[in-house]
Every structure is written in structure tokens, then in C-alpha cells.
Short mmCIF file of C-alpha atoms and ligand atoms in Angstrom, two decimals:
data_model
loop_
_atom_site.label_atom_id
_atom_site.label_comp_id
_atom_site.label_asym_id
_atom_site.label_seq_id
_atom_site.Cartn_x
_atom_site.Cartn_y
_atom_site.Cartn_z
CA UNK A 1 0.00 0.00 0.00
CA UNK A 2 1.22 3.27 -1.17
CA UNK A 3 -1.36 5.65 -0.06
CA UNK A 4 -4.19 5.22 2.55
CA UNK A 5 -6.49 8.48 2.11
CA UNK A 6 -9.89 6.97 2.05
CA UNK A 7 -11.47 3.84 1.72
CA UNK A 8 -10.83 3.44 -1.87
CA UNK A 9 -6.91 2.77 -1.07
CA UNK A 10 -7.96 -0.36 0.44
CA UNK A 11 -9.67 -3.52 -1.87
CA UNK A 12 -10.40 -6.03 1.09
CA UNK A 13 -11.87 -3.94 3.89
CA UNK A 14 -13.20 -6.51 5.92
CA UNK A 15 -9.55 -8.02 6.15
CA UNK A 16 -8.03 -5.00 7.07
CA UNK A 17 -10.35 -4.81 10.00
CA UNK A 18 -9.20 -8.56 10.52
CA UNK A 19 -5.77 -7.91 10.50
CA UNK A 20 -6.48 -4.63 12.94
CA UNK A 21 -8.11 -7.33 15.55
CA UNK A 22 -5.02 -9.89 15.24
CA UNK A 23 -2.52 -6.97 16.01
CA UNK A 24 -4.71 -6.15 18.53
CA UNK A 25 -4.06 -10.04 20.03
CA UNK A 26 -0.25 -9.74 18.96
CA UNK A 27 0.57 -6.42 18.99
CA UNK A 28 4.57 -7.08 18.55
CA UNK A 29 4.19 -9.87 16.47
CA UNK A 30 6.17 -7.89 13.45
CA UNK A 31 8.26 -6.08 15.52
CA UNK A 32 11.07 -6.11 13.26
CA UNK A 33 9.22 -5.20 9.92
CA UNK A 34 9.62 -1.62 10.78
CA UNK A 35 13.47 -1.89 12.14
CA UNK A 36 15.62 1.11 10.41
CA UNK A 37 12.58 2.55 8.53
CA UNK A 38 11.18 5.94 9.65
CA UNK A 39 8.11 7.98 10.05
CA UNK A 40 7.54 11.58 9.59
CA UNK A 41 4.24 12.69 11.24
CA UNK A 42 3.70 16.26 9.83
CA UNK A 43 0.78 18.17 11.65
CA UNK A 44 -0.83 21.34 10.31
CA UNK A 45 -3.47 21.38 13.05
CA UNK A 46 -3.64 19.80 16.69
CA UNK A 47 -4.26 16.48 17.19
CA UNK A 48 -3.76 14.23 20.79
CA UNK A 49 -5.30 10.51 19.32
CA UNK A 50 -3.88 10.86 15.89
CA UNK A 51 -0.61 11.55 17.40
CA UNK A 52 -0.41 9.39 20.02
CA UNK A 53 -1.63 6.27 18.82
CA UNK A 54 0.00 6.31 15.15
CA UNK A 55 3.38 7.05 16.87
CA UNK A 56 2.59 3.83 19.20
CA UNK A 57 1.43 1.86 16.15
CA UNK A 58 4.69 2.64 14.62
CA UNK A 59 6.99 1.70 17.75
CA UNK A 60 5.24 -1.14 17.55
CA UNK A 61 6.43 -2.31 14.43
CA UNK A 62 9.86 -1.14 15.63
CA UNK A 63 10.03 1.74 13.58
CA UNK A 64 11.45 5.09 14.58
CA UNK A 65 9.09 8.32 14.85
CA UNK A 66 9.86 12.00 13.63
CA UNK A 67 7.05 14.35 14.72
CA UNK A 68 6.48 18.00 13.21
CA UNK A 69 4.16 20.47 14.49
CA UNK A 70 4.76 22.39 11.16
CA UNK A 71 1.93 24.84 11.49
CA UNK A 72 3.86 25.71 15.00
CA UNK A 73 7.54 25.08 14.60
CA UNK A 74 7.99 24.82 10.76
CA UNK A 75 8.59 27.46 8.59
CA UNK A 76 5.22 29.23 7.27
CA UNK A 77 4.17 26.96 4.44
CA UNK A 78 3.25 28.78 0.79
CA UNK A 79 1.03 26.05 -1.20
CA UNK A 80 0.27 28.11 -4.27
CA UNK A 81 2.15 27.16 -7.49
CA UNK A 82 3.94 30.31 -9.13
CA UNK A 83 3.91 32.44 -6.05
CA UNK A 84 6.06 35.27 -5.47
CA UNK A 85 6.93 35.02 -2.22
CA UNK A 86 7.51 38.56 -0.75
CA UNK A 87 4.83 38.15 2.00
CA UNK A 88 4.90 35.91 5.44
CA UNK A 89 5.19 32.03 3.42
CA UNK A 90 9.45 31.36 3.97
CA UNK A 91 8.96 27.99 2.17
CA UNK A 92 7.27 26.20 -0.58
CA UNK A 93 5.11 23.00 -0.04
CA UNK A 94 7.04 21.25 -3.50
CA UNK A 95 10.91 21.89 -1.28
CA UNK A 96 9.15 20.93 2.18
CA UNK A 97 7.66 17.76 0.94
CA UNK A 98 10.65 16.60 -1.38
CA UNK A 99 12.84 17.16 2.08
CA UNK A 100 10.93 15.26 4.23
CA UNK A 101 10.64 12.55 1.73
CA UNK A 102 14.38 12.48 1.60
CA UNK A 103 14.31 11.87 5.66
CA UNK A 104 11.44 9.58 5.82
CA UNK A 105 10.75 6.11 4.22
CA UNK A 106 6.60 6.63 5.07
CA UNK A 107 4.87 10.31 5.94
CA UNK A 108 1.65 10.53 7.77
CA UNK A 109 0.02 14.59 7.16
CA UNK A 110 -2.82 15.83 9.21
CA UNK A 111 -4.31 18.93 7.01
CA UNK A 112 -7.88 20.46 8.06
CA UNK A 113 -10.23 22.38 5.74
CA UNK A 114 -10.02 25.73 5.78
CA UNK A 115 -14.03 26.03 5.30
CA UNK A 116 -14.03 29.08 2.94
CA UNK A 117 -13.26 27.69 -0.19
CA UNK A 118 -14.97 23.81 -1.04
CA UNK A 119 -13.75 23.20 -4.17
CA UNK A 120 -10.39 24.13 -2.61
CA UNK A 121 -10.96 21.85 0.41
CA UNK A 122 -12.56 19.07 -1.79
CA UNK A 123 -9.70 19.19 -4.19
CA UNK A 124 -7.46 17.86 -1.30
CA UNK A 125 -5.09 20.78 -2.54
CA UNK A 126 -2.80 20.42 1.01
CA UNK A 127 -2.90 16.54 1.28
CA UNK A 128 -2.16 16.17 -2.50
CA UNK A 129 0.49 18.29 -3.11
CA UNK A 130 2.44 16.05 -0.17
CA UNK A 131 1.78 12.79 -1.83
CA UNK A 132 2.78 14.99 -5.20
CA UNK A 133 6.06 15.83 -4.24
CA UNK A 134 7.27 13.75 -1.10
CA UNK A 135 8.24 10.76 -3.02
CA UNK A 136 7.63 7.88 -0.77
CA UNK A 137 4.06 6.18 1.17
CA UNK A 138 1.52 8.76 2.25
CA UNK A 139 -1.18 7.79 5.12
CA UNK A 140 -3.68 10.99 5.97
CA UNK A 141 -3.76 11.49 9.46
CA UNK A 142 -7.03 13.81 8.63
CA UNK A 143 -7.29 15.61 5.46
CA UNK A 144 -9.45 18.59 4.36
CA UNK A 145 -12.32 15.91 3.35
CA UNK A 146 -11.79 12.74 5.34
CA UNK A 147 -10.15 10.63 8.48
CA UNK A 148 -9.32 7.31 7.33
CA UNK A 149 -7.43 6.20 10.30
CA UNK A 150 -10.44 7.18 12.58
CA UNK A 151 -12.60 5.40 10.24
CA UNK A 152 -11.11 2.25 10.27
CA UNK A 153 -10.83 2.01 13.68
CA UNK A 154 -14.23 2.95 13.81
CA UNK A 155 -15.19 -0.34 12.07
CA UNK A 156 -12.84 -2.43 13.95
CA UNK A 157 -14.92 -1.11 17.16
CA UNK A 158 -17.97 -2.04 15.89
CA UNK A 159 -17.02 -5.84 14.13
CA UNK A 160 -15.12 -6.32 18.25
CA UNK A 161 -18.70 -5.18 19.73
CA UNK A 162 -21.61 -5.95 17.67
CA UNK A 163 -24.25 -8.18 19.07
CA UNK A 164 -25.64 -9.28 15.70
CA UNK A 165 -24.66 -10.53 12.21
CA UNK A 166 -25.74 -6.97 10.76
CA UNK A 167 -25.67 -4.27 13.65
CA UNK A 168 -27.90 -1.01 12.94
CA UNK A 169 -25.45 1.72 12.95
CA UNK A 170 -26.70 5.62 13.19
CA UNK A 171 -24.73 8.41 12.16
CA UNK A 172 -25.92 11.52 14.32
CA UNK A 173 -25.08 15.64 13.78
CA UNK A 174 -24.65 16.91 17.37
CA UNK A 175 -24.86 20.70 18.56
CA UNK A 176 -21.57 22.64 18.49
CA UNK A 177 -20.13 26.56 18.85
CA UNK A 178 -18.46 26.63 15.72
CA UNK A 179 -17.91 25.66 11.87
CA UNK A 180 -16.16 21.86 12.34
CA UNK A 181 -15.29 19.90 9.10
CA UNK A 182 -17.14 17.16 7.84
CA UNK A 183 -14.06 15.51 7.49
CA UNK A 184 -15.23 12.65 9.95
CA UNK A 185 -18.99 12.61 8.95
CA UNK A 186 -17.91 11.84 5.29
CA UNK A 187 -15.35 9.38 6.42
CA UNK A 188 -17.23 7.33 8.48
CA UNK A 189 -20.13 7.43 6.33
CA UNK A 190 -17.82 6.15 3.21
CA UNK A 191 -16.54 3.46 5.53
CA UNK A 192 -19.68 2.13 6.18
CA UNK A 193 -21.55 2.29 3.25
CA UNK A 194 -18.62 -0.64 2.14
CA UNK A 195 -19.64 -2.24 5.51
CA UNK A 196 -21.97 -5.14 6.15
CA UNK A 197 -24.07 -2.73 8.41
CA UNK A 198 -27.59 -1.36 8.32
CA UNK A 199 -26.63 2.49 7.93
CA UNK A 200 -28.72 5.49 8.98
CA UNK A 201 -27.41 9.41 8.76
CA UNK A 202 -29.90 12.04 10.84
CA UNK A 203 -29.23 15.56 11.11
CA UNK A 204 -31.43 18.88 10.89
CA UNK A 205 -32.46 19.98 7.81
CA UNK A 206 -29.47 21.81 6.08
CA UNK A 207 -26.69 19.51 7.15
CA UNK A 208 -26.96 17.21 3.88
CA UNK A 209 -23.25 15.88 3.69
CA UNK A 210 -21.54 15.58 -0.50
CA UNK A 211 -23.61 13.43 -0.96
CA UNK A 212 -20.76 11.56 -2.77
CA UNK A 213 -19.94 10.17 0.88
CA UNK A 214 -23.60 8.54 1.36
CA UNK A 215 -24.39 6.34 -1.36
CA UNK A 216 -26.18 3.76 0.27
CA UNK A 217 -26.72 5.06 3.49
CA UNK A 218 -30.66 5.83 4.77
CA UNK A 219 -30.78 10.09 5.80
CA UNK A 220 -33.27 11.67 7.95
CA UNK A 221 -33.89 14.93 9.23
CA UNK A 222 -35.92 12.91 12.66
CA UNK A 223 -33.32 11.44 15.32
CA UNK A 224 -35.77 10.05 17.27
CA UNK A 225 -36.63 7.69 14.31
CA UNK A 226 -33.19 6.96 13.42
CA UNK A 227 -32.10 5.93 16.43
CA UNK A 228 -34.88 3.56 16.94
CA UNK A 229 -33.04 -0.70 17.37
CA UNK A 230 -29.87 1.10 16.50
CA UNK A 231 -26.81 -0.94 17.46
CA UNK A 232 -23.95 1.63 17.50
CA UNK A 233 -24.84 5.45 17.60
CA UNK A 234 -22.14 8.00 16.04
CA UNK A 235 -21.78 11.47 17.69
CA UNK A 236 -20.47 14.48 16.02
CA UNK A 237 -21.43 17.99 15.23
CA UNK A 238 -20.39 19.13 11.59
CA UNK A 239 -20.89 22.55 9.20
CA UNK A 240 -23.05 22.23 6.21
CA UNK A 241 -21.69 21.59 2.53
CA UNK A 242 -24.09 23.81 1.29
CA UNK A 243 -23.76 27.55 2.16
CA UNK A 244 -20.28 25.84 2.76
CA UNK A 245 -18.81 26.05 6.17
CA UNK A 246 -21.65 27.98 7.65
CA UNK A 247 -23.48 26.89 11.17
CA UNK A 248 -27.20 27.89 11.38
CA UNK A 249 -27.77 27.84 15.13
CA UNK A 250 -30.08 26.49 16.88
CA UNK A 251 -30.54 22.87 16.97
CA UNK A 252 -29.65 22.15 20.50
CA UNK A 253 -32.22 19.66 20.95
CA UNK A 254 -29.97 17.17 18.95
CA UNK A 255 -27.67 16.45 22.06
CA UNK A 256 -28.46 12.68 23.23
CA UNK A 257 -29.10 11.93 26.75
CA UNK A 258 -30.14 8.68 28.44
CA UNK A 259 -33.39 8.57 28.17
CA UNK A 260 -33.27 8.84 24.26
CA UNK A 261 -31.70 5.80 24.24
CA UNK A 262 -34.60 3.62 25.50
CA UNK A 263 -35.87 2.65 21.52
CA UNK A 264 -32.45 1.54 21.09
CA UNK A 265 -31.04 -2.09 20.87
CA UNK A 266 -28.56 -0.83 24.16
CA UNK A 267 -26.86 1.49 21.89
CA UNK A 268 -23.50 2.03 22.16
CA UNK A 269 -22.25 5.60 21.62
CA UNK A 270 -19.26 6.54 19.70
CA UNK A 271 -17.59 9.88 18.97
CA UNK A 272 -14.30 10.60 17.30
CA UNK A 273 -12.94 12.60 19.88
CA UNK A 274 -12.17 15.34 21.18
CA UNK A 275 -15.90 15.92 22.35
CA UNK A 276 -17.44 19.00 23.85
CA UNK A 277 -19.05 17.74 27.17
CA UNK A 278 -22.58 18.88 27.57
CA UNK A 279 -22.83 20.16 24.19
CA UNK A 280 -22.12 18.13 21.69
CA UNK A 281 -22.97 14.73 24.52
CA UNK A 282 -24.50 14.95 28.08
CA UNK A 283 -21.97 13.84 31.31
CA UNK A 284 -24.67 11.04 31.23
CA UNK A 285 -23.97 9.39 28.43
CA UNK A 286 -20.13 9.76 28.35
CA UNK A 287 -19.95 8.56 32.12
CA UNK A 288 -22.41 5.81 31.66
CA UNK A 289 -22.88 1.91 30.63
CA UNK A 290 -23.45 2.84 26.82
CA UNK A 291 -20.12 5.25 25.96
CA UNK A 292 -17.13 3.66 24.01
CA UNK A 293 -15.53 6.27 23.55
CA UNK A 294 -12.23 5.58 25.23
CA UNK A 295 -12.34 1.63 24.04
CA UNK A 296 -13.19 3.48 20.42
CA UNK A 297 -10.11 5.45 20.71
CA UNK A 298 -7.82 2.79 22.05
CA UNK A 299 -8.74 1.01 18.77
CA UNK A 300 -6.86 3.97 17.19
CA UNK A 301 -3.31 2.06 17.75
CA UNK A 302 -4.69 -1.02 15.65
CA UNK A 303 -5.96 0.14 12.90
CA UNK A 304 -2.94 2.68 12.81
CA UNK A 305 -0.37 -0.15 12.91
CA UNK A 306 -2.66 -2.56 10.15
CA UNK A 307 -1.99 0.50 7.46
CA UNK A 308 1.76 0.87 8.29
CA UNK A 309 2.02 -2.91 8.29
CA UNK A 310 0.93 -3.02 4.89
CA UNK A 311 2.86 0.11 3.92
CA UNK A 312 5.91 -1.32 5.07
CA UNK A 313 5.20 -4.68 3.04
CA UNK A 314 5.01 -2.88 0.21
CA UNK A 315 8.57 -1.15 0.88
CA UNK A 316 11.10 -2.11 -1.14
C1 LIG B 401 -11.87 17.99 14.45
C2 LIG B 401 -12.97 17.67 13.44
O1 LIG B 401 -12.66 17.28 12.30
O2 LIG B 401 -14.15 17.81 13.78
C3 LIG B 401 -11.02 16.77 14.74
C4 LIG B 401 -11.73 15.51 15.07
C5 LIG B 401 -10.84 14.32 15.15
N1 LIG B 401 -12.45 18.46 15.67
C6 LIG B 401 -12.33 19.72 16.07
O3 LIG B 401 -11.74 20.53 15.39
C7 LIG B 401 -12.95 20.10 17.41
C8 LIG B 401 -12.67 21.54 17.73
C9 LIG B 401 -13.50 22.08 18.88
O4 LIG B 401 -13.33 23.27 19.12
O5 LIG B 401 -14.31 21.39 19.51
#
């Protein structure tokens, strides 16, 4: 594997989430696959999960780990082709990402949308100028229009947990302060649309996701319906795709709490993390029985170290 972006990278999903699960049982069972091959993990925006558990998924395979808080440490990135650079950009994406390829046999970039511009953001213009000119594997550790890594791990959370042969899984929009990408939301929808799942997407009229993400997938503007024998319900607030970026208010109503989950088949709530308490999910429902959250996350490290397995297989 040369590039895991979305879930079109990978041909045999289901044994990717296999694989995920066995790490999971052995997680130093290829210890040496990675020995004297490096990672660069380049971040343009913050990250805590992505970080953590794709750096542990590496030592794992016995690989070293370079970390680079560009956006914070690096010199200010320009992206546009045929700049002149007189203004605050010291260096150009095409030297950056021929550098780092030069240090690193794999590079993992975390790039967010900026949320003014969608053909911009849907163009991947960040994420695909690094796989452009780095020269070596590329895994997105969030990009302007998806989170693979999350994804995955997503589905390896629900195949560990399920209850039965097809589980009912609800996507839900939660309440939030401000303009968040629908990086996640298009992801996971993606993801399990090629899933052996029963899918549902609610959110308030407005919040239609691309709808390039949700082919397959059942939408509703009623959560109360959706969530009805639902298996596995997803949490997460996200701007609309159409005025692009832009919030509408409102809505607050769409936070979960306890006793909305009596129609369910014991739902188990997930959320990508990091999660707004008592906005975006009530104390109740993240302290209680039905929150797998932190399981969820843990998964992060397995489906992390499946990709770079396969990336490093494919290394010559
Ligand atoms: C990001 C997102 O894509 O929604 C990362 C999720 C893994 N989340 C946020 O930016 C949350 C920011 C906030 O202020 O709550």
C-alpha cells in the first residue's frame, strides 16, 4: 500500500479490520518489519489521538518516529504554485515535501479544511500536493475531506462489539459553537456504506453531507426515528456543505441523553474525539454503561499499525 487516504486505497476492507483485531491479540508480532525505517508525522493542526496512537502503532512495528508540528515550529508553508513570495510564506510545499521525503521512508500529514473555499478543500489541494512531491508512502492522518485512520478504527470497534450478524449503525449531527469539518462525517459514512451494516445518517435539515460520501446510506432529518433498534450510535457535530462552512444555530435539541436511548437495541455511543461535554454529549452518556468512547479510541493504535504494516510490506 502506497497511499491510505480513504477507503478506496484499500480492496479487502473486511480483512483490514481482521488484521487490525489480530494486532490487537499480537501487537509485537512484526516487531522487526519496521526496524531502520522511519516515520515523519507532519501536523498542520492539533491532534492528541492521531498523534499518540499512530506514533505507538509505529513503535510497535519497531520503527522510529519523527514528529512535526509544522503549522507551529515549521517554517510558514506557501502552497500556491507560481507564487512570489515577498509576503509571510518562507517555504514552498514542492521543497518541504521533497525534504521530508528524503528523511522519511513513510509520511503521515494531518491537514484540516479551511471552510471558505470547497472546491479548494474538496480538491485535497494540502494533502495532495504532499503525496505529489514527497516521493515515498503517504497515510492521511485527517485531510481537508476525510479521516481514514479514525474510520477504520471505527469499524474495527464495531465488528469487536456488535451483538448481531448486521448491527444497525446511526450516524448523528450533534450541537456545536463553531464551523467543524465534515471531514469525519464523510469518512465514516464512506466506511460504512462498504460495511456489512444497516446504515442510517440524521441531522437537521441543512446539514446534507456531498452526498458523494452517502451512497447507500438511509438520511433523515428525525433522530428520534433513526435511532430507533440502533446498534452503535455515532456522535459528532459538523458545518453544512451547502452555504459551505456555515453553522445555522439552533438545533440544541440534537444532544443525546439517556433517556433517548430507551428505543435503542442498548446502543453504544461513539464519537471521534475530542468531544465538547454537555454540548455536543450529556456527562450522562459519556460517564455511563453505553459510551465507548475511550475503548473506540484505544482502537486507534490497531488500525494505525494494520496501514503501516501493509505500507511497510510494500517497501522495497
Ligand atoms: C476535528 C474535526 O474534524 O471535527 C477533529 C476531530 C478528530 N475536531 C475539532 O476541530 C474540534 C474543535 C472544537 O473546538 O471542539
Amino acid at each position: 500500500m502506497k497511499l491510505f487516504s480513504s477507503v478506496n486505497d484499500v480492496t479487502d476492507v473486511n480483512a483490514l479490520v481482521k488484521e487490525a483485531l489480530q494486532l490487537k491479540q499480537f501487537p509485537y508480532a512484526y516487531k522487526d518489519l519496521g526496524e531502520n525505517k522511519t516515520i515523519a508525522l507532519v501536523f498542520l493542526n492539533p491532534s492528541l489521538r492521531t498523534r499518540m496512537s499512530t506514533q505507538k502503532a509505529a513503535l510497535n512495528l519497531g520503527m522510529n518516529v519523527m514528529v512535526l508540528n509544522i503549522d507551529k515550529e515549521g517554517w510558514a508553508l506557501e502552497l500556491r504554485d507560481g507564487a512570489i513570495m515577498n509576503g509571510n510564506t518562507v517555504e514552498h510545499i514542492r521543497e518541504a515535501a521533497a525534504v521530508m521525503g528524503q528523511y522519511a521512508d513513510i509520511i503521515g500529514v494531518r491537514s484540516f479544511p479551511g471552510l471558505k473555499n470547497r472546491e479548494e478543500d474538496y480538491s485535497e489541494m494540502i494533502f495532495n500536493k504532499f503525496v505529489e512531491f514527497c516521493g515515498v508512502p503517504i497515510v492521511s492522518l485527517e485531510s481537508a475531506t476525510r479521516h481514514p485512520l479514525q474510520s477504520l478504527a471505527d469499524l474495527v470497534t464495531i465488528e469487536e462489539l456488535k451483538t448481531r450478524a448486521r448491527p444497525k449503525v446511526v450516524l448523528t449531527w450533534a450541537p456545536h459553537i463553531k464551523p467543524l469539518p465534515q471531514a469525519v462525517p464523510n469518512s465514516f459514512a464512506e466506511w460504512m456504506c462498504k460495511a456489512d451494516v444497516d446504515f442510517t445518517i440524521a441531522h437537521p435539515k441543512g446539514y446534507e453531507l456531498c452526498s458523494d460520501f452517502t451512497q447507500g446510506a438511509t438520511i433523515t432529518h428525525n433522530q428520534e426515528e433513526a435511532i430507533a433498534d440502533a446498534d452503535f450510535i455515532y456522535v459528532k457535530n459538523w458545518s453544512a456543505y451547502e452555504p459551505y462552512g456555515k453553522v445555522f444555530g439552533g438545533n440544541e435539541d440534537w444532544m443525546l441523553t439517556n433517556d433517548r436511548l430507551k428505543n435503542t437495541n442498548k446502543a453504544k455511543i461513539m464519537h471521534c474525539l475530542p468531544v465538547r461535554r454537555n454540548l455536543e454529549l450529556s456527562d450522562e452518556i459519556l460517564d455511563g454503561e453505553s459510551s465507548v468512547v475511550v475503548h473506540e479510541a484505544a482502537n486507534r493504535v490497531w488500525a494505525a499499525q494494520a496501514v503501516l504494516k501493509r505500507m511497510l510490506e510494500g517497501l522495497s
